Short mmCIF file of C-alpha atoms in Angstrom, two decimals:
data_model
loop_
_atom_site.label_atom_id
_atom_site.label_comp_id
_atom_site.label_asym_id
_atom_site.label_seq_id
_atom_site.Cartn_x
_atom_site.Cartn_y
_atom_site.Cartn_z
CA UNK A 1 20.74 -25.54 44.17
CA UNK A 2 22.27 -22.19 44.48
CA UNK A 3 21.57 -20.93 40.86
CA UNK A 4 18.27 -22.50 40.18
CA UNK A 5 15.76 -19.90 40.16
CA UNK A 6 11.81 -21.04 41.05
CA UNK A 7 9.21 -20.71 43.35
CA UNK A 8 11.30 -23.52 46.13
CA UNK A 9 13.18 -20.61 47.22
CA UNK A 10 9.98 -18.44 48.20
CA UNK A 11 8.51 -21.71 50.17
CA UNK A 12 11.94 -22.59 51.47
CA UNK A 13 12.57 -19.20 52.98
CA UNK A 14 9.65 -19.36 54.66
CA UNK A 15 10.20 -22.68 56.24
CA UNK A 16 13.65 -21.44 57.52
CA UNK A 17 15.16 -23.81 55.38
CA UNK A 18 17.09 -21.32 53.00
CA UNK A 19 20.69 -20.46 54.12
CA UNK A 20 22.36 -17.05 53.50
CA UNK A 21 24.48 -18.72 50.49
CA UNK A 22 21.06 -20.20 48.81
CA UNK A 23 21.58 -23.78 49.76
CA UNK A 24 18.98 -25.72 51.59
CA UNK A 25 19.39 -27.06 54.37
CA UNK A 26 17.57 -29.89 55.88
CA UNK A 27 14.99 -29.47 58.85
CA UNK A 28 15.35 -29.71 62.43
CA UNK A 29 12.92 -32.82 62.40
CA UNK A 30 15.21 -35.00 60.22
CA UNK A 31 18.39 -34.04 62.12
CA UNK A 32 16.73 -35.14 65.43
CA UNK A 33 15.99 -38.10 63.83
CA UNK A 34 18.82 -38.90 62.71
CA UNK A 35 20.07 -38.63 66.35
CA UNK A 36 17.47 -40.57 67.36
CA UNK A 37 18.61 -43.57 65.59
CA UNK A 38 21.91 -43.25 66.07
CA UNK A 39 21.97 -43.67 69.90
CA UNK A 40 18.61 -45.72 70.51
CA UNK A 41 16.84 -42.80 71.73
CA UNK A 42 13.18 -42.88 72.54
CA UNK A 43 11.91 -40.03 69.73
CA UNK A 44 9.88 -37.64 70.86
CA UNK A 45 10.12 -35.56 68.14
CA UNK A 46 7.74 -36.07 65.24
CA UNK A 47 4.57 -36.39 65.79
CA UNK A 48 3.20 -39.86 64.51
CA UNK A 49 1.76 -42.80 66.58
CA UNK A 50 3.75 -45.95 67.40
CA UNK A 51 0.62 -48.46 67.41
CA UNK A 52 -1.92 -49.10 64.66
CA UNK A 53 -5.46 -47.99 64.35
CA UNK A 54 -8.74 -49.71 65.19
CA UNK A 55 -9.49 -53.19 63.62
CA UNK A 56 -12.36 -52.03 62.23
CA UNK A 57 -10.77 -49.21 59.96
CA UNK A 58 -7.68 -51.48 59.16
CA UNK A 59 -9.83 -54.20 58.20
CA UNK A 60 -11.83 -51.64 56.00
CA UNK A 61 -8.96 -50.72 53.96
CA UNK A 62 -8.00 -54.18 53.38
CA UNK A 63 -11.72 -55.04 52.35
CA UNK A 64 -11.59 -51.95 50.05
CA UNK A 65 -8.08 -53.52 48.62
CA UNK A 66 -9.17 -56.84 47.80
CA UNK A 67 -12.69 -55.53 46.50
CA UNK A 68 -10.92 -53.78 43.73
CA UNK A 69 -11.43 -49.94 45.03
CA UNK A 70 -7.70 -49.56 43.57
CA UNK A 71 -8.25 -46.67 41.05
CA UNK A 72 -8.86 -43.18 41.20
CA UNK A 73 -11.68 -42.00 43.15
CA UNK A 74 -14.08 -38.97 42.10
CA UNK A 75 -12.27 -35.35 42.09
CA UNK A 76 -14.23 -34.30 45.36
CA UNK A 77 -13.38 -37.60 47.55
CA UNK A 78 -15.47 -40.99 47.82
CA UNK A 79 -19.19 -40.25 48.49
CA UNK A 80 -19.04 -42.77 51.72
CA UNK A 81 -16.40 -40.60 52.83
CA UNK A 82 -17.82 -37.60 51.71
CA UNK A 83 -20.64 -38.30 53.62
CA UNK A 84 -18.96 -39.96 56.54
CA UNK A 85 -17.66 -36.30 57.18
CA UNK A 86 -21.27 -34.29 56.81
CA UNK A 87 -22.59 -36.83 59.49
CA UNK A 88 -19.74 -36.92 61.58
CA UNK A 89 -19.97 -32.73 61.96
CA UNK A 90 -23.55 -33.38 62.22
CA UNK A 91 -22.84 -35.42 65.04
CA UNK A 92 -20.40 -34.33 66.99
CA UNK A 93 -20.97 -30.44 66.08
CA UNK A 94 -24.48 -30.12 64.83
CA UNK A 95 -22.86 -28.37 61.76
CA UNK A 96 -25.21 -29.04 58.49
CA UNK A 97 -22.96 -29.87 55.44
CA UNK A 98 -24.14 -31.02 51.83
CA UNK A 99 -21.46 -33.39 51.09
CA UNK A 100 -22.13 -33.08 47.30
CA UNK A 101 -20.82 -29.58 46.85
CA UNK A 102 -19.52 -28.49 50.56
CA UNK A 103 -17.26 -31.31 51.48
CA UNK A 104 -14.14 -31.83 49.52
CA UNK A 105 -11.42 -35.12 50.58
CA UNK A 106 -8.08 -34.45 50.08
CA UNK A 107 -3.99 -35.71 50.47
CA UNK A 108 -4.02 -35.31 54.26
CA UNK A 109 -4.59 -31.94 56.28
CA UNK A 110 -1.28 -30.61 54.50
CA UNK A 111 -2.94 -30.82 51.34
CA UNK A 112 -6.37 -29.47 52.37
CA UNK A 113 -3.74 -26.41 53.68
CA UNK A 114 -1.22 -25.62 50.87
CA UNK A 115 -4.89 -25.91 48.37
CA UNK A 116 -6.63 -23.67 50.36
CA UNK A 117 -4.03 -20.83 51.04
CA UNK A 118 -2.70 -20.88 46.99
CA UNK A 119 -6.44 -20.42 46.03
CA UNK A 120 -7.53 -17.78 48.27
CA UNK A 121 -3.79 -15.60 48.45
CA UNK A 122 -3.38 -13.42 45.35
CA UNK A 123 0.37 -11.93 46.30
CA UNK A 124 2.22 -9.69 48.30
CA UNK A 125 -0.91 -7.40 49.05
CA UNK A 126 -2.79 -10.24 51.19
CA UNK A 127 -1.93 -11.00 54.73
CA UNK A 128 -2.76 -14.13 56.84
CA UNK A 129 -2.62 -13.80 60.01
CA UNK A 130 -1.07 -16.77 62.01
CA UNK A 131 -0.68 -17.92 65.96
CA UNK A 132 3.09 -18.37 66.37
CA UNK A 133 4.62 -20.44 67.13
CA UNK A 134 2.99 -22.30 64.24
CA UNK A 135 2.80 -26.00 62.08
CA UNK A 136 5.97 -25.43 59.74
CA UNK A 137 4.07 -26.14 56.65
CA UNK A 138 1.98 -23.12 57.27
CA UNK A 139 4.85 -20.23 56.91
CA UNK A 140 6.06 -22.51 53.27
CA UNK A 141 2.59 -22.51 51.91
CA UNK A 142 1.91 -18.46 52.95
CA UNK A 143 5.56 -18.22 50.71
CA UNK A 144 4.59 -20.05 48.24
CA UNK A 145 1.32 -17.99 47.06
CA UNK A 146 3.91 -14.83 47.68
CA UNK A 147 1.50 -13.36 50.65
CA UNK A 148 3.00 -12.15 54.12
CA UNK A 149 2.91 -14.16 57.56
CA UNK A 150 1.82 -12.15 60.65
CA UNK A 151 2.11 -13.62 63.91
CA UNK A 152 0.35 -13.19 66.59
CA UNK A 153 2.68 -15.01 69.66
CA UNK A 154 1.39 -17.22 72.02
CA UNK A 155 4.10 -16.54 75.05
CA UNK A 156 5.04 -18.42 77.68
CA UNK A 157 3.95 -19.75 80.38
CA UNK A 158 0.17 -19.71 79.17
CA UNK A 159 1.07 -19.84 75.38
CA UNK A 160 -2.21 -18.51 74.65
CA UNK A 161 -2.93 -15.61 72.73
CA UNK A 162 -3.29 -12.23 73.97
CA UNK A 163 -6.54 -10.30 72.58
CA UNK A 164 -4.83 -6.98 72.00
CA UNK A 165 -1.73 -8.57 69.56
CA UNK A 166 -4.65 -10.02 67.72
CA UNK A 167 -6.23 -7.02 67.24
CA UNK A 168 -3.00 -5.44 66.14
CA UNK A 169 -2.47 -7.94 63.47
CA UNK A 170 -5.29 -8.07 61.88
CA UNK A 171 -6.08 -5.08 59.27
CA UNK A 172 -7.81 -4.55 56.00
CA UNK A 173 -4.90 -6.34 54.36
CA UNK A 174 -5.62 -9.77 55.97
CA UNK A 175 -6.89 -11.76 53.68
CA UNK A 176 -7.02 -15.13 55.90
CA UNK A 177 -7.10 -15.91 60.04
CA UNK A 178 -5.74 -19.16 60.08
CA UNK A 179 -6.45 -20.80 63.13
CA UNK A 180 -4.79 -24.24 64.54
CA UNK A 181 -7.08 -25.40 67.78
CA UNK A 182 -5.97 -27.71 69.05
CA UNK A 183 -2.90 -26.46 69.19
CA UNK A 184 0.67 -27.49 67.49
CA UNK A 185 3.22 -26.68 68.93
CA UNK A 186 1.91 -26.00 71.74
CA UNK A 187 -0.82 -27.78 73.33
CA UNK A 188 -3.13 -24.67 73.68
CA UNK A 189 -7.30 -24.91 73.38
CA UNK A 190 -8.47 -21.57 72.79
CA UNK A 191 -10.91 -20.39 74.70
CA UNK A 192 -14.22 -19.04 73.94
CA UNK A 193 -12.95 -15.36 74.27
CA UNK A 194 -10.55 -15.76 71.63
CA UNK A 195 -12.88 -18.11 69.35
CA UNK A 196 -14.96 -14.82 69.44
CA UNK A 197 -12.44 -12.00 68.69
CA UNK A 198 -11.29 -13.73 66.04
CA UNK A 199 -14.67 -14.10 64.50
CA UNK A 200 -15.68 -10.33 65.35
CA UNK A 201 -12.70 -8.76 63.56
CA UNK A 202 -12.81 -11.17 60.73
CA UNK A 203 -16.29 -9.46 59.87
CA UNK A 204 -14.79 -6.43 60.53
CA UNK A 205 -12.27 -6.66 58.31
CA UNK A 206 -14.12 -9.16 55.84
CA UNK A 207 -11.33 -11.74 56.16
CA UNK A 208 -11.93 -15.54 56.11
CA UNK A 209 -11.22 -18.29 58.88
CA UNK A 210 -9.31 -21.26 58.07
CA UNK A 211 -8.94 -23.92 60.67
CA UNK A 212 -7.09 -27.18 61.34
CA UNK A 213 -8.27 -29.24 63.51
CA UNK A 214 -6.70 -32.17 63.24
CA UNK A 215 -6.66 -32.49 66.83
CA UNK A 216 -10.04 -32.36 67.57
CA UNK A 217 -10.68 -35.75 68.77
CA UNK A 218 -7.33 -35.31 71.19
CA UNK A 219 -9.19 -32.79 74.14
CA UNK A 220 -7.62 -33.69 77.35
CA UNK A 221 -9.57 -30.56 79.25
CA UNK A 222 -12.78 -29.13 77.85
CA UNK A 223 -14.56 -29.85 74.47
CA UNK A 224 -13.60 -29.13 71.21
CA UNK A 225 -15.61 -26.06 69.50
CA UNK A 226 -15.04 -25.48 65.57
CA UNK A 227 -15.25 -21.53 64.87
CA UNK A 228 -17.44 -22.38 62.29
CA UNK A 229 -20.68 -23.16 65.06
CA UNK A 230 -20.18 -19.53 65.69
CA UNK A 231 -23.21 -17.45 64.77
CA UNK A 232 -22.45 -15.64 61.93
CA UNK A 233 -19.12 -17.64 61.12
CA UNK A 234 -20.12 -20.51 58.55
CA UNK A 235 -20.38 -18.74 55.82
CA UNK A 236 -16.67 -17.22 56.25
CA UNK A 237 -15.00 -20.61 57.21
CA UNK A 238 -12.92 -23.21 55.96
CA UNK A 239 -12.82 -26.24 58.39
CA UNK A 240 -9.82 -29.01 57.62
CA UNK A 241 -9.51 -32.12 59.29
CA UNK A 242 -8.08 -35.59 59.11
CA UNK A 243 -8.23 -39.33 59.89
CA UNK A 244 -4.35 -39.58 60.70
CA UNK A 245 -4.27 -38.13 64.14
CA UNK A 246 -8.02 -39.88 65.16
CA UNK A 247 -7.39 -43.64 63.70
CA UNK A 248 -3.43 -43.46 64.10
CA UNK A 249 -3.14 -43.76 60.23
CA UNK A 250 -0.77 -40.74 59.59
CA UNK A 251 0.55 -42.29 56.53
CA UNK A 252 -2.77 -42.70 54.53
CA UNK A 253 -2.98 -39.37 54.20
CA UNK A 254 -6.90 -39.24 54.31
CA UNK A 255 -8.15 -35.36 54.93
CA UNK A 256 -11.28 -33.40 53.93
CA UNK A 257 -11.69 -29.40 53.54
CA UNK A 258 -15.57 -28.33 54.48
CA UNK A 259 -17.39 -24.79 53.88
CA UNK A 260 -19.08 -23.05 51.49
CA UNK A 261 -20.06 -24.32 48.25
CA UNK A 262 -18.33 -21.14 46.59
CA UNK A 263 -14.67 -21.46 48.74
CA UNK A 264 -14.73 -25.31 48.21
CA UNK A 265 -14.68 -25.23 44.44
CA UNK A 266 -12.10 -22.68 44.33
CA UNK A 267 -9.73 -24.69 46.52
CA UNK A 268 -10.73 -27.44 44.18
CA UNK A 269 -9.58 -25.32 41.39
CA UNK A 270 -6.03 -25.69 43.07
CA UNK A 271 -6.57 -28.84 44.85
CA UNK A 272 -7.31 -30.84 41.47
CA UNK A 273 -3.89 -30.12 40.28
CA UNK A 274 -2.11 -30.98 42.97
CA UNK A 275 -3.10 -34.76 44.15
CA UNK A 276 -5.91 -34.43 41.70
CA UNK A 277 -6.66 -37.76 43.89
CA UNK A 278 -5.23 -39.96 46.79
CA UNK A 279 -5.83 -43.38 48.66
CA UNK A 280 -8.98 -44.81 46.96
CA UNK A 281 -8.74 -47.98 49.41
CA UNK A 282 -8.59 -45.55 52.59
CA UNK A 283 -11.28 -43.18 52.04
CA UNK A 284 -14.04 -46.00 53.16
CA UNK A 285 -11.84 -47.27 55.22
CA UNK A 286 -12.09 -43.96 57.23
CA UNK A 287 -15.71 -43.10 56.70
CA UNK A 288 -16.12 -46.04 58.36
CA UNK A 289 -13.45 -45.01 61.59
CA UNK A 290 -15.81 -41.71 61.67
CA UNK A 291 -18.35 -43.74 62.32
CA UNK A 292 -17.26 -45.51 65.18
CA UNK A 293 -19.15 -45.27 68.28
CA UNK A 294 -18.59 -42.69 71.45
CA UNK A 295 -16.85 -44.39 73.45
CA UNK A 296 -14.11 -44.87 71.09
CA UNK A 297 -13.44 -41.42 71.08
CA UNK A 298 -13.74 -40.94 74.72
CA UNK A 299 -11.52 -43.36 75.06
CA UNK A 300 -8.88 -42.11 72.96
CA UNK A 301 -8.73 -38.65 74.55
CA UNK A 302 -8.73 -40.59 78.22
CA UNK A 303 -5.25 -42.56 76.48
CA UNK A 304 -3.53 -39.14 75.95
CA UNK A 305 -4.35 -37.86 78.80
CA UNK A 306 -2.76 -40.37 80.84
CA UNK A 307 0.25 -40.10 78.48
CA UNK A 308 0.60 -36.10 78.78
CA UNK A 309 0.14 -37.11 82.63
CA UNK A 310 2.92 -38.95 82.44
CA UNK A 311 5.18 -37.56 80.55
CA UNK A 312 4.71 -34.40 82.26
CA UNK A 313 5.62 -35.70 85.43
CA UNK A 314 8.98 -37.00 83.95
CA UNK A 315 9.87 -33.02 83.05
CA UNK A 316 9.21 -32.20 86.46
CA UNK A 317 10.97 -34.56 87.97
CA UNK A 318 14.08 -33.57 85.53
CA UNK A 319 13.49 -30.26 86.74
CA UNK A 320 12.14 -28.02 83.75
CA UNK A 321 8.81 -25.72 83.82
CA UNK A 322 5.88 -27.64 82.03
CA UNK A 323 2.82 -25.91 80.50
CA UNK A 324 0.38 -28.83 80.54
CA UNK A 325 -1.35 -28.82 77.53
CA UNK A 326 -5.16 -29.08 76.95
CA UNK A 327 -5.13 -30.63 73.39
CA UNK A 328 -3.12 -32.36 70.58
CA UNK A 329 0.31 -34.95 70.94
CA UNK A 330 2.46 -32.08 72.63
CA UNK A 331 3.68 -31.08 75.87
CA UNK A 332 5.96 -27.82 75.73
CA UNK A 333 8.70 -27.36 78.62
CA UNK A 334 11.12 -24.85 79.76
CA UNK A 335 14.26 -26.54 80.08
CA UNK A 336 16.69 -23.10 80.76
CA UNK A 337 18.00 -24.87 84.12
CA UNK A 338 19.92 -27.48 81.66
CA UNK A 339 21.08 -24.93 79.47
CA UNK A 340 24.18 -24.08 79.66
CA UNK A 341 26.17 -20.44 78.68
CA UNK A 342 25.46 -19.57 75.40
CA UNK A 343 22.92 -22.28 74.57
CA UNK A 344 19.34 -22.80 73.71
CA UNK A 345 16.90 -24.80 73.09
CA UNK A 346 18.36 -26.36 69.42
CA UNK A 347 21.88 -27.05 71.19
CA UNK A 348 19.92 -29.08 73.92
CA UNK A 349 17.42 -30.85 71.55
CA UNK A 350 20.66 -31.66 69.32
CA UNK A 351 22.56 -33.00 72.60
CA UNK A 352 19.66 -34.99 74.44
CA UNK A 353 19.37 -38.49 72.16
CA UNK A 354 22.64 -38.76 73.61
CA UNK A 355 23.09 -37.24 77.08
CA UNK A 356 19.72 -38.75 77.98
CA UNK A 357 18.12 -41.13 75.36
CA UNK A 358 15.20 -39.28 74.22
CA UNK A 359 14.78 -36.69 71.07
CA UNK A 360 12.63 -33.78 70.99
CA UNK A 361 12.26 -30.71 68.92
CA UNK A 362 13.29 -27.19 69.82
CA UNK A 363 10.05 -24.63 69.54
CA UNK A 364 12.33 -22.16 67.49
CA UNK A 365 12.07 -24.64 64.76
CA UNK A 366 8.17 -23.35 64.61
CA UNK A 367 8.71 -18.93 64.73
CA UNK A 368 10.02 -16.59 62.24
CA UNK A 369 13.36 -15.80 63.04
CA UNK A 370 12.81 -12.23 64.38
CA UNK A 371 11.09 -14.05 67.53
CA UNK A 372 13.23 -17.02 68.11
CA UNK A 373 14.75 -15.34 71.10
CA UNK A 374 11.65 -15.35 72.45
CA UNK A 375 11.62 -19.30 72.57
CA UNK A 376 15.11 -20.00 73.01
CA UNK A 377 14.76 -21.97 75.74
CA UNK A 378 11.34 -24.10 75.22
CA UNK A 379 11.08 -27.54 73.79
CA UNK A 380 8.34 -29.63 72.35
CA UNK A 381 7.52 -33.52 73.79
CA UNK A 382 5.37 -35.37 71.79
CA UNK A 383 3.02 -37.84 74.15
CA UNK A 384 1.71 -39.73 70.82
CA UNK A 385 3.37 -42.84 71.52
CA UNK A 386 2.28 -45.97 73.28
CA UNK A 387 2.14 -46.03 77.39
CA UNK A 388 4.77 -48.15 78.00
CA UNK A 389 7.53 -46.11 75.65
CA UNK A 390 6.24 -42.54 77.35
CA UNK A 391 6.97 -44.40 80.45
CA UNK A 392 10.87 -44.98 79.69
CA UNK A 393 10.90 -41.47 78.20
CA UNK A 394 9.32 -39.98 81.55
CA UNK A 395 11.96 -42.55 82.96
CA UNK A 396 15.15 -41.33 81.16
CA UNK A 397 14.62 -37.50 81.51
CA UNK A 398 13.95 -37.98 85.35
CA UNK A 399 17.32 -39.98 85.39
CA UNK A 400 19.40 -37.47 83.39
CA UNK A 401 18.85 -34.51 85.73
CA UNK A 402 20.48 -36.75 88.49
#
């Protein structure tokens, strides 16, 4: 690929995944993998579920299938689902949406997030602020519409953000705060204080918010508050979720972009020639898991919690500094003590299926690479899968520091 000229290079550089000599190279996710597989490792890498959703949203879809909902749906998204997500912020939020011209469904959260970013960035001139470390689709999609990544860093131990490096980063040029909350990488919920600052110098500096939250439903400490019940904030805000993370359907790809009626049609500008339209049978089948009662919900959160629980106590008991996360899959440690000279955190991730039968993914593989020093030595655990494989994973790590 070294002589073909095209955007790719602009989103691959800002993945990380463009070498000096122009060739790409493949990510950190697939090579721990790969690992993985090879020596029966328990992955706790990538962040999808190892278990299947509720009956009653698998039994939609299949319903759906065999009803003949098999072609493409309407540009904005299914009107059941369309207004499965007005009720469901009504509900859970008391956020007032008209799902006719404020609600727009799209191919999964990634979707909702590369659509949004190449309609609102016009080029070099606009900035969008981001809390590193950060999802890795973020940094290719900022690339891709040819704006600039700043990062605000969320350091260790408390990975959460410090008020006066936000207020640093964010200028006249920013042209987009783009918030993740719950947290990936990291784990972090932030607080009320940040919520805030983030709002206040957005009007200050007449930026907009965009937010994933496609961990909102996965709150192991506290409640989940969308920037956009903010006084003041709805009318600047872009609020993307999915079903993948809440119904353990990651590979439906079933997400929805909410706001104002003026920023949802232009991301539907964008977002009609991308997908143009996805998974006709799911959409129902989703507005129906968004329906679902309470204690559903509680009970998923309660699930993860006990699986952070216990997955954290397996990195303790191998001997590495946790930071017990509040939200999302992920559980970030400091495993320096197993490090040893000249190593980091890749080398150990690379070594681990192996010296210890379980895969993770180094949290340098989420920063620009002027601050991967300062996450050399942290790793990400994802707690997403089922009780009894955390369990052997808690298991192994406790045995390999032995």
């Amino acid at each position: 690929m070294l002589h073909i000229p095209g955007a790719w290079q602009r989103a691959a550089r800002g993945a990380g995944l463009l070498a000096p000599d122009g060739m790409l190279a493949p990510t950190i996710f697939a090579e721990i993998t790969a690992a993985a597989v090879r020596h029966d490792a328990v992955n706790l890498g990538q962040g999808f579920p190892d278990e299947d959703g509720p009956a009653e949203v698998l039994d939609a879809a299949i319903r759906a299938i065999r009803t003949g909902m098999n072609q493409y749906p309407p540009g904005r998204g299914m009107p059941v689902l369309r207004e499965a997500v007005a009720d469901h912020q009504r509900r859970f939020y008391g956020i007032d949406l008209d799902p006719e011209r404020e609600i727009l469904i799209t191919a999964g959260a990634t979707e909702a997030l590369t659509a949004t970013l190449l309609a609102l960035l016009d080029g070099p001139d606009d900035e969008v602020v981001v809390f590193e470390p950060y999802y890795d689709s973020y940094a290719a999609a900022i690339a891709l519409a040819g704006a600039r990544l700043v990062p605000v860093p969320l350091r260790w131990p408390a990975l959460e953000p410090d008020l006066a490096d936000l207020q640093a980063a964010v200028s006249d040029r920013t042209r987009v705060i783009l918030v993740n909350d719950p947290h990936n990488p990291t784990g972090t919920v932030f607080s009320a204080e940040v919520r805030g600052e983030i709002l206040r110098l957005a009007e200050l500096h007449d930026a907009l918010i965009v937010t994933d939250e496609v961990y909102e439903h996965l709150i192991m400490e506290g409640t989940h508050t969308p920037i956009a019940t903010l006084p003041g904030a709805a009318e600047r805000t872009l609020t993307i979720s999915s079903g993948g993370k809440t119904f353990r359907t990651t590979g439906w790809k079933v997400g929805w972009v909410s706001g104002p009626a003026d920023l949802i049609d232009a991301v539907l500008a964008v977002k009609q020639y991308l997908t143009y339209v996805n998974g006709a049978p799911f959409q129902p089948a989703i507005a129906v898991g968004l329906g679902l009662p309470d204690v559903y919900f509680e009970d998923l959160a309660a699930t993860q919690r006990e699986r952070r629980d216990l997955l954290g106590s397996g990195l303790i008991a191998a001997g590495f500094d946790v930071s017990t996360p509040a939200g999302s899959y992920f559980t970030v440690a400091d495993v320096r003590p197993a490090l040893e000279s000249g190593e980091d955190a890749a080398d150990f991730c690379r070594a681990l299926p192996e010296r210890a039968g379980v895969a993770a993914i180094p949290l340098t593989a989420f920063v620009s690479d002027d601050h991967r020093a300062e996450y050399a030595s942290l790793v990400r655990f994802a707690a997403c899968k089922r009780t009894d494989v955390i369990a052997e994973a808690a298991r192994r790590l406790a045995a390999s520091a032995g």
